[in-house]
XYZ file of C-alpha atoms in Angstrom:
222
model
C 6.135 -324.203 63.947
C 8.451 -321.230 63.382
C 12.188 -321.888 63.949
C 12.766 -318.703 65.894
C 16.514 -319.239 66.117
C 16.803 -319.568 62.353
C 14.451 -316.518 61.871
C 16.569 -314.489 64.217
C 19.821 -315.383 62.351
C 18.119 -314.440 59.110
C 17.016 -311.114 60.555
C 20.650 -310.302 61.495
C 22.013 -311.333 58.119
C 19.265 -309.774 55.893
C 17.899 -306.794 57.906
C 20.748 -305.678 60.187
C 24.045 -306.381 58.411
C 22.620 -305.058 55.173
C 22.175 -301.525 56.612
C 25.826 -301.104 57.453
C 25.725 -302.397 60.979
C 29.171 -303.906 61.474
C 29.844 -303.681 65.186
C 30.240 -307.303 66.444
C 28.787 -306.566 69.915
C 25.682 -305.029 68.352
C 25.311 -307.946 65.922
C 25.735 -310.403 68.773
C 23.028 -308.622 70.798
C 20.496 -308.757 68.023
C 21.424 -312.389 67.394
C 20.908 -313.346 71.044
C 17.748 -311.504 72.135
C 14.508 -313.380 71.305
C 12.327 -310.774 69.640
C 9.349 -313.179 69.754
C 9.330 -312.964 73.558
C 8.451 -309.289 73.468
C 5.366 -309.428 71.218
C 1.862 -310.754 71.893
C 1.522 -314.483 71.332
C -0.631 -313.972 68.195
C 2.183 -311.965 66.632
C 5.029 -314.316 67.457
C 5.103 -315.937 63.954
C 5.705 -312.416 62.581
C 8.320 -311.387 65.165
C 11.129 -311.192 62.624
C 9.463 -309.413 59.742
C 11.169 -306.239 58.599
C 8.532 -303.969 60.102
C 7.519 -302.204 63.354
C 5.338 -304.434 65.519
C 2.313 -303.082 67.316
C 2.483 -304.358 70.891
C 0.006 -302.123 72.794
C -3.447 -303.391 73.903
C -6.486 -302.630 71.796
C -7.838 -299.193 72.658
C -4.543 -298.009 74.201
C -2.293 -295.463 72.490
C -0.284 -297.237 69.728
C 3.105 -298.396 70.853
C 5.525 -300.330 68.595
C 8.742 -302.268 68.700
C 10.946 -300.510 66.121
C 11.910 -302.512 63.032
C 15.315 -304.214 63.389
C 17.337 -302.217 60.826
C 16.819 -298.667 62.084
C 17.009 -299.833 65.729
C 20.336 -301.534 65.124
C 21.769 -298.512 63.330
C 20.732 -296.262 66.255
C 22.309 -298.661 68.775
C 25.519 -298.755 66.789
C 25.545 -294.989 66.554
C 25.313 -294.779 70.387
C 28.715 -296.566 70.630
C 27.916 -298.041 74.038
C 30.827 -299.175 76.210
C 30.516 -302.108 78.699
C 30.655 -300.004 81.837
C 28.191 -297.366 80.687
C 24.706 -296.430 81.953
C 21.915 -296.065 79.372
C 18.512 -294.420 79.529
C 16.093 -296.078 77.045
C 13.080 -293.897 76.329
C 9.977 -295.575 74.863
C 10.962 -299.275 74.835
C 7.302 -300.455 74.675
C 7.451 -304.122 75.724
C 11.221 -303.974 76.432
C 12.938 -305.480 73.356
C 15.247 -302.510 72.884
C 16.131 -302.548 76.554
C 17.159 -306.222 76.295
C 19.452 -305.369 73.395
C 20.995 -302.400 75.317
C 21.453 -304.491 78.438
C 23.877 -306.744 76.533
C 26.044 -303.752 75.733
C 25.887 -301.582 78.879
C 26.390 -301.989 82.590
C 22.896 -300.827 83.413
C 19.734 -299.684 81.575
C 16.900 -297.529 82.862
C 13.857 -297.944 80.619
C 11.016 -295.380 80.757
C 7.710 -296.489 79.271
C 4.486 -294.375 79.574
C 2.143 -297.330 79.083
C 1.890 -298.963 82.515
C 0.709 -302.342 81.068
C 3.597 -302.490 78.608
C 6.059 -301.504 81.414
C 4.821 -304.330 83.526
C 5.042 -306.712 80.547
C 8.629 -305.552 79.945
C 9.543 -306.223 83.560
C 8.105 -309.745 83.427
C 9.718 -310.612 80.107
C 13.091 -309.256 81.043
C 13.052 -311.157 84.372
C 11.979 -314.341 82.579
C 14.977 -314.030 80.309
C 17.276 -313.515 83.282
C 18.161 -309.954 82.277
C 18.856 -308.296 85.656
C 20.545 -305.062 84.695
C 17.403 -303.239 83.435
C 15.161 -301.129 85.570
C 11.735 -300.357 84.026
C 9.863 -297.227 85.230
C 6.592 -295.798 84.166
C 6.357 -292.091 83.396
C 6.470 -289.362 80.748
C 9.278 -289.881 78.203
C 10.182 -286.226 77.932
C 11.016 -286.052 81.641
C 13.512 -288.931 81.452
C 14.357 -290.384 84.869
C 16.487 -287.870 86.828
C 16.633 -290.101 89.888
C 19.157 -292.398 88.193
C 21.066 -289.678 86.246
C 23.598 -288.995 84.914
C 23.527 -291.310 81.912
C 26.330 -291.997 79.483
C 23.845 -292.681 76.681
C 20.201 -291.754 76.147
C 18.327 -293.507 73.314
C 14.972 -292.300 72.025
C 12.866 -295.019 70.474
C 11.140 -292.989 67.821
C 11.253 -289.756 65.824
C 11.320 -286.406 67.712
C 11.063 -282.809 66.724
C 13.248 -281.566 69.597
C 15.341 -282.708 72.571
C 13.919 -281.506 75.863
C 16.274 -279.662 78.167
C 15.391 -282.089 80.951
C 17.121 -284.861 78.979
C 20.192 -282.785 78.212
C 20.569 -282.173 81.995
C 20.566 -285.903 82.627
C 23.468 -286.577 80.231
C 26.885 -287.144 81.639
C 29.895 -285.187 80.413
C 31.006 -286.905 77.249
C 27.635 -288.664 77.026
C 25.545 -289.151 73.900
C 21.905 -288.767 73.062
C 20.836 -290.726 69.981
C 17.560 -289.736 68.254
C 15.897 -289.491 64.891
C 15.131 -285.779 64.551
C 12.339 -284.729 62.256
C 8.978 -286.293 61.557
C 8.801 -285.765 57.790
C 9.524 -289.219 56.422
C 12.956 -289.464 54.736
C 13.769 -285.888 55.833
C 14.281 -287.264 59.397
C 17.910 -287.721 60.320
C 19.504 -290.003 62.929
C 21.515 -287.600 65.031
C 23.945 -288.016 67.892
C 24.149 -285.267 70.481
C 27.237 -285.104 72.640
C 27.826 -283.208 75.904
C 31.211 -281.534 75.979
C 32.222 -278.826 78.385
C 28.585 -278.605 79.548
C 27.322 -277.859 76.019
C 25.170 -280.319 74.047
C 25.632 -280.210 70.297
C 24.272 -282.460 67.568
C 25.658 -284.131 64.473
C 23.314 -285.672 61.891
C 24.606 -289.029 60.636
C 22.063 -290.712 58.333
C 18.528 -290.394 56.961
C 15.940 -292.832 58.234
C 12.244 -293.098 58.938
C 10.753 -294.247 62.263
C 7.481 -293.679 64.003
C 6.933 -290.419 65.824
C 7.036 -290.081 69.618
C 4.072 -287.769 70.301
C 5.596 -286.326 73.487
C 8.394 -284.788 71.409
C 6.278 -282.796 68.911
C 6.467 -279.013 69.103
C 3.187 -277.247 69.782
C 1.726 -275.638 66.674
C 2.256 -271.958 66.754
C -0.608 -269.630 65.840
C 0.126 -267.654 62.639
C -1.493 -264.309 61.970
């Protein structure tokens, strides 16, 4: 039997703290949310390995829970305040949304895989997490019905930020994303809306899986 509480504490100490995550609220969130609850039963013994975890059904487009270190750094970069509203794009089975729910007042999670979205709803409800709303839809469209958001988190690498998401960002709000799909060339970037203008600031290099909806179409070259 796996001692999940011990494995979770080890994850925080060896995978999260070691990548310069120092925010106590973020560390507490990662120490409190049971990652094993968000993966298929067969994967539960591996829930705390330092890797992405495949959680989509066989034959469905691949969807992953992001490995703990990069996810924690992105969450810390978002600098979420207790009263804020967060849009979580691509949470797969809902682990990231559970983390964000401990930091924000409310979370809207958009997941394109309907089966995973339903799984996320059930798991979150089972854990008593009531401040997350899970909706199914295209990630690049966000969820305008509940906008504006103080923070938008993209759970994967992107080549661009759609205008639709910028429009859903509150004044003073932040979009946190890994921009670039070329391995270590990708940079975790925080975009801030100020005076109606959204501008980005790269912060650190990292490598996460690509979100296909955020890939620029290949241009024809003569």
